mmCIF file of C-alpha atoms in Angstrom:
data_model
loop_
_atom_site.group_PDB
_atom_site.id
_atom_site.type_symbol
_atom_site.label_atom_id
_atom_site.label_comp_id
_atom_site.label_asym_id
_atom_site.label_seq_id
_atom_site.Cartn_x
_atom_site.Cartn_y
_atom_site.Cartn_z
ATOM 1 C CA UNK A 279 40.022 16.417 -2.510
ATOM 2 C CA UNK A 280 37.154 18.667 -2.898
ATOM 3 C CA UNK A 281 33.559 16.853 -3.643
ATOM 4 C CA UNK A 282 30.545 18.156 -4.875
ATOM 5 C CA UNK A 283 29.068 14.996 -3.910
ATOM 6 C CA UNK A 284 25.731 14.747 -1.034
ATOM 7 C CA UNK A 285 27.316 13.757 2.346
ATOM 8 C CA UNK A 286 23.633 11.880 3.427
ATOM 9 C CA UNK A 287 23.809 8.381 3.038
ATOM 10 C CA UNK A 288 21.318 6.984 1.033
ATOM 11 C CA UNK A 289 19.338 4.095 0.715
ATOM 12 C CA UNK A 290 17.643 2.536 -2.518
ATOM 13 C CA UNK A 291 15.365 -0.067 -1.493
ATOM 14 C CA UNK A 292 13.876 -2.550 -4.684
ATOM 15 C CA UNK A 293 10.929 -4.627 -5.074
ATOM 16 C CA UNK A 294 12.005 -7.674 -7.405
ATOM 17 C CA UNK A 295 9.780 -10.540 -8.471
ATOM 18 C CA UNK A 296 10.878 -12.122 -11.467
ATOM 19 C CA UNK A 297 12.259 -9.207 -13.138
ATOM 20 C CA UNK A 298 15.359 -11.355 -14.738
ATOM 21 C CA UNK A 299 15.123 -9.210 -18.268
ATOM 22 C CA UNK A 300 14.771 -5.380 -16.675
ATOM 23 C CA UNK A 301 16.938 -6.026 -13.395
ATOM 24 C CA UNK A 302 20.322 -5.239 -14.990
ATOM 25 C CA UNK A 303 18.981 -2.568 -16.364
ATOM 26 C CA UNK A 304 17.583 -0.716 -14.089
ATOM 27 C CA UNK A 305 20.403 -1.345 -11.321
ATOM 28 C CA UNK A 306 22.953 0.153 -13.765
ATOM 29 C CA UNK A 307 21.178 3.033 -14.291
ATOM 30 C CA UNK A 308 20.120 3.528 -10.581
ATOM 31 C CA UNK A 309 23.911 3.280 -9.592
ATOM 32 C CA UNK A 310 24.928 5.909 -12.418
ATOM 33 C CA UNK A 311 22.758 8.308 -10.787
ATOM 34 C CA UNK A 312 23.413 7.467 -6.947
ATOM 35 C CA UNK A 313 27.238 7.643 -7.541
ATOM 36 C CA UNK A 314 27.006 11.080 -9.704
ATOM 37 C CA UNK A 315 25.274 12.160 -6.898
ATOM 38 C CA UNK A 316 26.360 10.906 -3.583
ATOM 39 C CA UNK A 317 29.353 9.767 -1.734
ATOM 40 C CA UNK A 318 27.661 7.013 -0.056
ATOM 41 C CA UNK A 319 24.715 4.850 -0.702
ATOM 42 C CA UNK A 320 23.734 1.264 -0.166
ATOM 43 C CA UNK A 321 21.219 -0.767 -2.412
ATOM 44 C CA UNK A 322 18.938 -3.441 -1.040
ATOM 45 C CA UNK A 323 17.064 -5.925 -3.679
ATOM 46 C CA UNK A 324 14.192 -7.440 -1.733
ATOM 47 C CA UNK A 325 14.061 -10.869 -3.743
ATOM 48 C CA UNK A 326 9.782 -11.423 -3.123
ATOM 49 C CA UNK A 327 10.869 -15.288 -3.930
ATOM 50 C CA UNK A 328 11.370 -14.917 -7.232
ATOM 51 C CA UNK A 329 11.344 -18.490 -10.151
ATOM 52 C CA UNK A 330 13.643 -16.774 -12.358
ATOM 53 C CA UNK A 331 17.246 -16.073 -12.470
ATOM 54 C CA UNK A 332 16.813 -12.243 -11.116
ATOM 55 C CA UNK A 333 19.299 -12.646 -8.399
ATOM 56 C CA UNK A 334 22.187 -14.250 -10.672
ATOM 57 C CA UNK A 335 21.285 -11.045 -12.616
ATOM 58 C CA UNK A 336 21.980 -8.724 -9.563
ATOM 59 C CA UNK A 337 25.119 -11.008 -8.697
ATOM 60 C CA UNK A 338 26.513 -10.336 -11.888
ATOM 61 C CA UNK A 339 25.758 -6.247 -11.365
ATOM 62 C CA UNK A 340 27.197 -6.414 -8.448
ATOM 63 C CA UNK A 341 30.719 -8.070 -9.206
ATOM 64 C CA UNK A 342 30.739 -5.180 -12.023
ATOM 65 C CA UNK A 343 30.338 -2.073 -9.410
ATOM 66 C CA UNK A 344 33.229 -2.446 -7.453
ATOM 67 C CA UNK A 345 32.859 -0.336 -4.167
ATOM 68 C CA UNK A 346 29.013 -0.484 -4.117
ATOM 69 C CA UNK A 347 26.798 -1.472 -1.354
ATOM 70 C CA UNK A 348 24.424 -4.144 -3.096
ATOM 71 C CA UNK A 349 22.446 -6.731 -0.450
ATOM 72 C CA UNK A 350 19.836 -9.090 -1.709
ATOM 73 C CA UNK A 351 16.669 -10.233 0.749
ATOM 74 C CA UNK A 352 15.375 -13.151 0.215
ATOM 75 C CA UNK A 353 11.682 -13.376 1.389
ATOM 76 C CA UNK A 354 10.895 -16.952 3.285
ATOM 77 C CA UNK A 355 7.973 -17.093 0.344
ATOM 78 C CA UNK A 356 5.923 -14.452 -1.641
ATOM 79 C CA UNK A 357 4.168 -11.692 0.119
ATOM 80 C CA UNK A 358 3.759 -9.023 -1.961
ATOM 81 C CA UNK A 359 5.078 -5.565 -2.410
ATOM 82 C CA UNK A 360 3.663 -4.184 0.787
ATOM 83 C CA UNK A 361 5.377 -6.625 3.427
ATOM 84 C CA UNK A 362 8.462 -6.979 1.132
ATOM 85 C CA UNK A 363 8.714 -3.164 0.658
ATOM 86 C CA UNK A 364 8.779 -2.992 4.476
ATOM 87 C CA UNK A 365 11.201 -5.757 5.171
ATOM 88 C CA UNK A 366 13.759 -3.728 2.885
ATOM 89 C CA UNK A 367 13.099 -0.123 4.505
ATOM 90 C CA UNK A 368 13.420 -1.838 8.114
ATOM 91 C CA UNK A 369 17.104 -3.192 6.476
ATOM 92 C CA UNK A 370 17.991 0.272 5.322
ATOM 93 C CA UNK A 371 19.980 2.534 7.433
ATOM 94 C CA UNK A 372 20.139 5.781 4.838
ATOM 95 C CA UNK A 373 19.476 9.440 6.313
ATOM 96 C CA UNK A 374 17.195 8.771 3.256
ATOM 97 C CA UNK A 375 15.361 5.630 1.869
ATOM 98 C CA UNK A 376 14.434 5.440 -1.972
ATOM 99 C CA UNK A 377 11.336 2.562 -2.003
ATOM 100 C CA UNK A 378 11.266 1.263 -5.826
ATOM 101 C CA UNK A 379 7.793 -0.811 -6.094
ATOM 102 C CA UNK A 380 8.683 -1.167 -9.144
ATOM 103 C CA UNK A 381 11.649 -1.361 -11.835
ATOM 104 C CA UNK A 382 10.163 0.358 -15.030
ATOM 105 C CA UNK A 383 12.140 3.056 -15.834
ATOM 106 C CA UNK A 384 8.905 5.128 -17.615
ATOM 107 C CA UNK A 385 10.722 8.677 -16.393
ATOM 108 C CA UNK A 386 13.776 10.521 -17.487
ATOM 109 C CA UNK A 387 16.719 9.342 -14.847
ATOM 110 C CA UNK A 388 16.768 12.817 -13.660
ATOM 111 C CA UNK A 389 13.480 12.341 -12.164
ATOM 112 C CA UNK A 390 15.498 10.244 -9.068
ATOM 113 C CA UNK A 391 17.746 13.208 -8.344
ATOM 114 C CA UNK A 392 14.698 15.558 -8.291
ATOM 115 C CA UNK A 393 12.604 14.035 -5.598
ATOM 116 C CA UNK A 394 15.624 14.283 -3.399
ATOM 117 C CA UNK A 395 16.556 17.943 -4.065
ATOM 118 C CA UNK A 396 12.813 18.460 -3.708
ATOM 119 C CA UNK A 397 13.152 16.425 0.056
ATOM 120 C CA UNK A 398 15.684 18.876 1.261
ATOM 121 C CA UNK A 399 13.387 21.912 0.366
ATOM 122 C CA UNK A 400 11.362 20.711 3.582
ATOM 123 C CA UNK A 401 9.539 17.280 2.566
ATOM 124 C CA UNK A 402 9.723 14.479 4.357
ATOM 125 C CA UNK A 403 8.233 12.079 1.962
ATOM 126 C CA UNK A 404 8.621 13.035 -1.613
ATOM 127 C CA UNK A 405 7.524 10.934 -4.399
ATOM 128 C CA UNK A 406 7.574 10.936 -8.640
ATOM 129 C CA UNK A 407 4.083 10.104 -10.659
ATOM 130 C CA UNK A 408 2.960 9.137 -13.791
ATOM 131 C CA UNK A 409 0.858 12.477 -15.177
ATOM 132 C CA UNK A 410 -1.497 9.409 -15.844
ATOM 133 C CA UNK A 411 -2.004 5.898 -14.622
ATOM 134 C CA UNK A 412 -1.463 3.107 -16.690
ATOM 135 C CA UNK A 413 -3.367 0.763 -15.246
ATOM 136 C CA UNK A 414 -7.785 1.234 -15.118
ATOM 137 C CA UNK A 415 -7.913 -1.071 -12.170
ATOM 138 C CA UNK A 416 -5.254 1.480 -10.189
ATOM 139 C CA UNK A 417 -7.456 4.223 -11.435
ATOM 140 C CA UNK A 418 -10.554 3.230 -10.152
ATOM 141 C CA UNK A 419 -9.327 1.904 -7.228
ATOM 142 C CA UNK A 420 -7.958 5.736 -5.968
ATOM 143 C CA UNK A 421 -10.931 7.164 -6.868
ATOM 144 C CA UNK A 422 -12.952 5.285 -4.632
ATOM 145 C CA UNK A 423 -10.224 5.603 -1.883
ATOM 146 C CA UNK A 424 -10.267 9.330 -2.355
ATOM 147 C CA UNK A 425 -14.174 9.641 -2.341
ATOM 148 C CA UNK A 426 -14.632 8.043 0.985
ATOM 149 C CA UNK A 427 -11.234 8.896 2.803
ATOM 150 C CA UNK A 428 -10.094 12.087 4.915
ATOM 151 C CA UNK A 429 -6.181 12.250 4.439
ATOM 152 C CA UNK A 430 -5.082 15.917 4.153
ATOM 153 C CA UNK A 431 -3.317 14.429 0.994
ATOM 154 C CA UNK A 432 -5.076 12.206 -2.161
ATOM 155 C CA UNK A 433 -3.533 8.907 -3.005
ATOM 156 C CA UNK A 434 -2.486 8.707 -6.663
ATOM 157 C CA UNK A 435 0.170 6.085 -8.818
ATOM 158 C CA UNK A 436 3.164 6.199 -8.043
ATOM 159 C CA UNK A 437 6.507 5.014 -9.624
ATOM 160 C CA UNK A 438 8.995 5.548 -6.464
ATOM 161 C CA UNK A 439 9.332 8.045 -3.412
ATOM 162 C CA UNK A 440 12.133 9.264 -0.654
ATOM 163 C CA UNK A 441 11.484 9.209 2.689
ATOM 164 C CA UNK A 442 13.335 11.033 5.254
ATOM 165 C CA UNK A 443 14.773 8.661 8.508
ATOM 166 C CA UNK A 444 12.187 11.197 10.626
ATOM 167 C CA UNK A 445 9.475 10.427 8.202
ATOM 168 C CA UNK A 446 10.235 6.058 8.634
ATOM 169 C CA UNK A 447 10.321 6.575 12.375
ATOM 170 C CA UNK A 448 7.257 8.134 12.860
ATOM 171 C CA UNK A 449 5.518 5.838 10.546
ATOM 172 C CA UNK A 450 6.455 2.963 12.589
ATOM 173 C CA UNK A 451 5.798 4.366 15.593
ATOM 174 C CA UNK A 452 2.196 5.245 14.916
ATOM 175 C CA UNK A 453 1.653 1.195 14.076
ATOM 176 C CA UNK A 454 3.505 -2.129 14.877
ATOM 177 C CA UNK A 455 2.695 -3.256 10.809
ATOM 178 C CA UNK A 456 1.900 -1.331 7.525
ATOM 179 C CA UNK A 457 -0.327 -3.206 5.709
ATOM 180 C CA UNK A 458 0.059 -0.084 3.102
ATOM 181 C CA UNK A 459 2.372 2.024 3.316
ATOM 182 C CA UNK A 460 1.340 5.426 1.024
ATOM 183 C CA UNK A 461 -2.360 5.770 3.079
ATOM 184 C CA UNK A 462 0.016 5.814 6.620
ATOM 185 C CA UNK A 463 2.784 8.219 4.575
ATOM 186 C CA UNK A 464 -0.650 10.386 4.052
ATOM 187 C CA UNK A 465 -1.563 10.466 7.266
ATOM 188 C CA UNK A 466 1.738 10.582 9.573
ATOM 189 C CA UNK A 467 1.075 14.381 9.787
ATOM 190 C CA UNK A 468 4.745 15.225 7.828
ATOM 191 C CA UNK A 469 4.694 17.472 4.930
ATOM 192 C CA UNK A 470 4.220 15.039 1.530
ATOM 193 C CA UNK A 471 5.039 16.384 -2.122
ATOM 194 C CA UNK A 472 5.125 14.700 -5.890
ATOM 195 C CA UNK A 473 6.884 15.401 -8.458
ATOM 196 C CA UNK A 474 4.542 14.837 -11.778
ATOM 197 C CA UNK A 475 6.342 13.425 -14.520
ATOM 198 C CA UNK A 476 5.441 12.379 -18.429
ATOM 199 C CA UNK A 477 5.935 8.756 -19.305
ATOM 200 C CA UNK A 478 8.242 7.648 -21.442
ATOM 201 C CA UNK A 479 8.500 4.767 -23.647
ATOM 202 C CA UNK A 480 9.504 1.900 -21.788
ATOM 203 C CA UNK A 481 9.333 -1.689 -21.525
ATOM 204 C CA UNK A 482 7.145 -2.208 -18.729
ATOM 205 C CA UNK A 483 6.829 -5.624 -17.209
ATOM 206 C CA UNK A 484 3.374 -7.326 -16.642
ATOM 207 C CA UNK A 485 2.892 -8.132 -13.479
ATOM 208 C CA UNK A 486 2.366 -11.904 -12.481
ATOM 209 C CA UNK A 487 -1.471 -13.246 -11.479
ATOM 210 C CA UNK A 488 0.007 -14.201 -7.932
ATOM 211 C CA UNK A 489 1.009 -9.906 -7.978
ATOM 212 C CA UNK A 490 -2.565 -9.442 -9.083
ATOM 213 C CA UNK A 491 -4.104 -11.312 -6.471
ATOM 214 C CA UNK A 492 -2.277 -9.910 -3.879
ATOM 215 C CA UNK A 493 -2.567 -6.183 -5.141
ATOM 216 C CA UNK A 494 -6.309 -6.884 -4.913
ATOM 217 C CA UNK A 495 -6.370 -7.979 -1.777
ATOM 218 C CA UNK A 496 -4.529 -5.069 -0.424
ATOM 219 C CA UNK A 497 -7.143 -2.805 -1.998
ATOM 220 C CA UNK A 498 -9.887 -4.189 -0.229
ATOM 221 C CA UNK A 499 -8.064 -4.566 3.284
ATOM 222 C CA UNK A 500 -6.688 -0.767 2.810
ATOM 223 C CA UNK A 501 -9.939 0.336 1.727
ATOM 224 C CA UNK A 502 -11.596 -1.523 5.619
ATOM 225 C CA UNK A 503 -8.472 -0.217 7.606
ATOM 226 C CA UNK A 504 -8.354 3.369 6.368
ATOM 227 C CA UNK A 505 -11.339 4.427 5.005
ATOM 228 C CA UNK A 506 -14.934 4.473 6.156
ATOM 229 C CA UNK A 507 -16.431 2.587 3.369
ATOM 230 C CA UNK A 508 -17.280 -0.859 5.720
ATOM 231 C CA UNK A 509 -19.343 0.878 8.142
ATOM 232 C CA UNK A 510 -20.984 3.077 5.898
ATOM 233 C CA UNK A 511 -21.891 -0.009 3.819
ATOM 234 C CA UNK A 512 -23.023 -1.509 6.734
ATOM 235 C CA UNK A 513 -24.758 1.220 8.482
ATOM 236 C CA UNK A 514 -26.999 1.509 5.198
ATOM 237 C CA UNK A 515 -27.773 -1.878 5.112
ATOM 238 C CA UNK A 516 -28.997 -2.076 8.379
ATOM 239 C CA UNK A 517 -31.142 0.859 7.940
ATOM 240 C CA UNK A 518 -32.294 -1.057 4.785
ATOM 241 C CA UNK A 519 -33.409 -4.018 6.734
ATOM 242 C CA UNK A 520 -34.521 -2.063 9.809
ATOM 243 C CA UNK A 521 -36.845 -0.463 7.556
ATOM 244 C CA UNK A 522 -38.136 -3.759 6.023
ATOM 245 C CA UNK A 523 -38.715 -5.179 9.411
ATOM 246 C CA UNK A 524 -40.760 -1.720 9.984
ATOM 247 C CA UNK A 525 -43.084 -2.297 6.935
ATOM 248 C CA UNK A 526 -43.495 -6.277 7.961
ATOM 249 C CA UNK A 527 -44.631 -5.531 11.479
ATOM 250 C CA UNK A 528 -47.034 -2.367 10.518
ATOM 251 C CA UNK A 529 -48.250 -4.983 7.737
ATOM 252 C CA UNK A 530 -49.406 -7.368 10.110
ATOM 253 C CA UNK A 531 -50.508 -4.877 12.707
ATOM 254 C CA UNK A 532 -52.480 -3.635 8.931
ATOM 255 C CA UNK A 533 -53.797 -7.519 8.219
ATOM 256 C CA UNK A 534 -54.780 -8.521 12.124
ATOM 257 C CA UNK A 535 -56.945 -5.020 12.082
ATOM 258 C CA UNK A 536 -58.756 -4.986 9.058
ATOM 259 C CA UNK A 537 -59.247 -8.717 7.654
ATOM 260 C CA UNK A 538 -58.866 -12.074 9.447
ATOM 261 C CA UNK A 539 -55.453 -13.581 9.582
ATOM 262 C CA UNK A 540 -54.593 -16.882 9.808
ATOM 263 C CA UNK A 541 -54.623 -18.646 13.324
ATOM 264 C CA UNK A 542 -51.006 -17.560 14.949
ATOM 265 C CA UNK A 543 -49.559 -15.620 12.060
ATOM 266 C CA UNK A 544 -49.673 -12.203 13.655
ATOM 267 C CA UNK A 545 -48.151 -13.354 16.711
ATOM 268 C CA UNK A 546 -45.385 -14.968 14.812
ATOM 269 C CA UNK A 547 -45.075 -12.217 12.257
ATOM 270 C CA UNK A 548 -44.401 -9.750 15.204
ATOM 271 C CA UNK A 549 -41.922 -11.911 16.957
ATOM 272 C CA UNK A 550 -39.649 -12.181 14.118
ATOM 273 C CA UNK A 551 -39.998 -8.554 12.631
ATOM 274 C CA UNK A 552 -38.864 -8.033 16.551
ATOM 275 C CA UNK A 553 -36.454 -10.636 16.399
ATOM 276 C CA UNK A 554 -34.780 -9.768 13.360
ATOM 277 C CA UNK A 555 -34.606 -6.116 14.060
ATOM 278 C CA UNK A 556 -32.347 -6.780 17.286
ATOM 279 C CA UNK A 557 -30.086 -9.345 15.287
ATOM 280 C CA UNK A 558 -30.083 -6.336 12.567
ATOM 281 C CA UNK A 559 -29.009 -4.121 15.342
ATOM 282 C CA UNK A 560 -26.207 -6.277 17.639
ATOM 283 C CA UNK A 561 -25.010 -7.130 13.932
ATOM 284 C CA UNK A 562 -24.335 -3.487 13.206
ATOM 285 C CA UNK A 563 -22.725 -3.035 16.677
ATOM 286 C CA UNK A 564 -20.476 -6.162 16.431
ATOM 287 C CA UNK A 565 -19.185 -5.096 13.023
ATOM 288 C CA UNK A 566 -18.376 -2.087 14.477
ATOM 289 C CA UNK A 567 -16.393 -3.266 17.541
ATOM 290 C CA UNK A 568 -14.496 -5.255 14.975
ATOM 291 C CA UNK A 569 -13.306 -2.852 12.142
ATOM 292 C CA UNK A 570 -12.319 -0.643 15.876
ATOM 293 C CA UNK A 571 -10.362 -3.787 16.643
ATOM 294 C CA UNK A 572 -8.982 -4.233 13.250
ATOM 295 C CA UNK A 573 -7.571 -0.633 13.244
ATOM 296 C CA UNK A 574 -5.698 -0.900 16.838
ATOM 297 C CA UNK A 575 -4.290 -4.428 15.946
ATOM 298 C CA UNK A 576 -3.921 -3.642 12.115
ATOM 299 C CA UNK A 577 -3.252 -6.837 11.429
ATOM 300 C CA UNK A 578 -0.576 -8.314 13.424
ATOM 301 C CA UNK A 579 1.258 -9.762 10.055
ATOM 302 C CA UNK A 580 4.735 -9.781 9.963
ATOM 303 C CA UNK A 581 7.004 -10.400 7.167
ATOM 304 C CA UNK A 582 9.113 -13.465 6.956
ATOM 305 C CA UNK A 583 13.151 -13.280 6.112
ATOM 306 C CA UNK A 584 14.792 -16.207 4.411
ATOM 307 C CA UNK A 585 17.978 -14.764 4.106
ATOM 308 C CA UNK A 586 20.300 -11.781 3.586
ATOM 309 C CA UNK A 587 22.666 -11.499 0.965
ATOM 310 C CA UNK A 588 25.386 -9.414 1.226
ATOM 311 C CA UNK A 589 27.136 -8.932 -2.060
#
């Protein structure tokens, strides 16, 4: 029997965290698509310890789409998109790896099919974006990135990418962890493209204040690990306080020639202009050595597996 059907095997990797009303949804749709499209494929629901009934929901999916490859990982607790995003790819074992970070469906269905056409065109990593961000704090926080960051390729929102198996293994073998992932996809030195899509109207789920805090967090540590925005900051600040020490010593060097200090206050003005511009300066050194250290360790974190599922 003659197929029109893609011969790669394929990979859809999904970020769930109490998602219990959009789950069914979006897996039905997402398996539409994948088996219009491909002759094999395998979907893994990484199950960030969710406190709602999302994996009865991708149970019940499952028993419905006979002859589909549906696993569930459970996380050991919640840890966020990044680590559970990476525990799911490192499961996969697709020529190519869809990573949903998230399960609104804001783009026409098509949209899924396009980024992998596009991959085959010569694109290792290929990924679909919002024309605009929905979120201000996601706005803001890739301008900054952009302003003070060197990758060949700007960080933007993005609803879901494809990734090649050569574009996953050199990823992880440039670091032992990826604390986050699209600022290592930008600079892995593989060709990157994005598709640019209008929104939709869609249903789109809030995201929990334990998602918040941890999407925070990320910014800051992915704006120390790949950006130079920590030593800047702390290069000016130094200068700042070298310069105050400056002015305090020439000030007393000022008061001691021209009008009569008080008994021992030159002497001890001097030794702590002198002493504080040292500490100012081993400061700005240590600081250094560690942000050096932070980006050769990167972290050490691993995730941590409960369980997988195999439905």
């Amino acid at each position: 029997m003659v197929t029109n059907k893609e011969q790669n095997f394929i990979s859809a990797v999904v970020y769930v965290h109490n998602n219990e009303k959009q789950i069914r949804y979006f897996l039905n749709n997402v398996i539409a698509i994948l088996q219009e499209s491909f002759e094999k494929f395998e979907i893994i629901c990484v199950n960030d310890k969710s406190t709602d009934n999302s994996t009865d929901k991708i149970k019940e999916v499952a028993k419905q789409s006979d002859g589909t490859l549906i696993s569930i990982l459970n996380m050991s607790f919640f840890q966020g998109v990044e680590l559970a995003m990476n525990a799911g790819v490192d499961l996969a074992i697709g020529d190519f790896v869809y990573e949903f970070d998230s399960i609104d469906i804001d783009y026409e269905l098509e949209t899924i099919l396009g980024i992998y056409k596009k991959s085959l065109t010569g694109f290792d990593i290929v990924s679909a974006a919002p024309y605009k961000a929905k979120r201000k704090f996601s706005r803001i926080f890739y301008s900054v990135f952009n302003s003070v960051s060197h990758n060949q390729y700007k960080l933007r929102t993005e609803s879901f990418r494809i990734l090649s198996r050569r574009a996953i293994n050199r990823v992880h073998s440039m670091s032992k962890t990826i604390p986050y992932r699209k600022a290592l996809y930008a600079n892995c030195g593989l060709k990157l493209a994005s598709i640019v899509y209008q929104t939709v109207q869609t249903n789109s789920s809030q995201y929990s204040k334990q998602t918040n805090n941890n999407r925070k967090d990320m910014a800051v540590d992915s704006l120390i690990l790949f950006t130079n925005l920590a030593s800047k900051a702390t290069i000016i600040m130094t200068v700042i306080m070298m310069l105050a020490t400056i002015f305090t010593a020439g000030y007393t060097v000022y008061i001691f020639a021209l009008q009569r200090p008080v008994a021992g206050w030159t002497t001890t003005m001097l030794f702590l202009s002198a002493a504080f511009f040292g500490l100012f300066l081993v400061l700005a050194i240590i600081i250094k050595y560690l942000s050096l250290l932070v980006d050769l360790v990167f972290k050490k974190q691993k995730y941590t597996i409960e369980s997988i599922e195999k439905l």
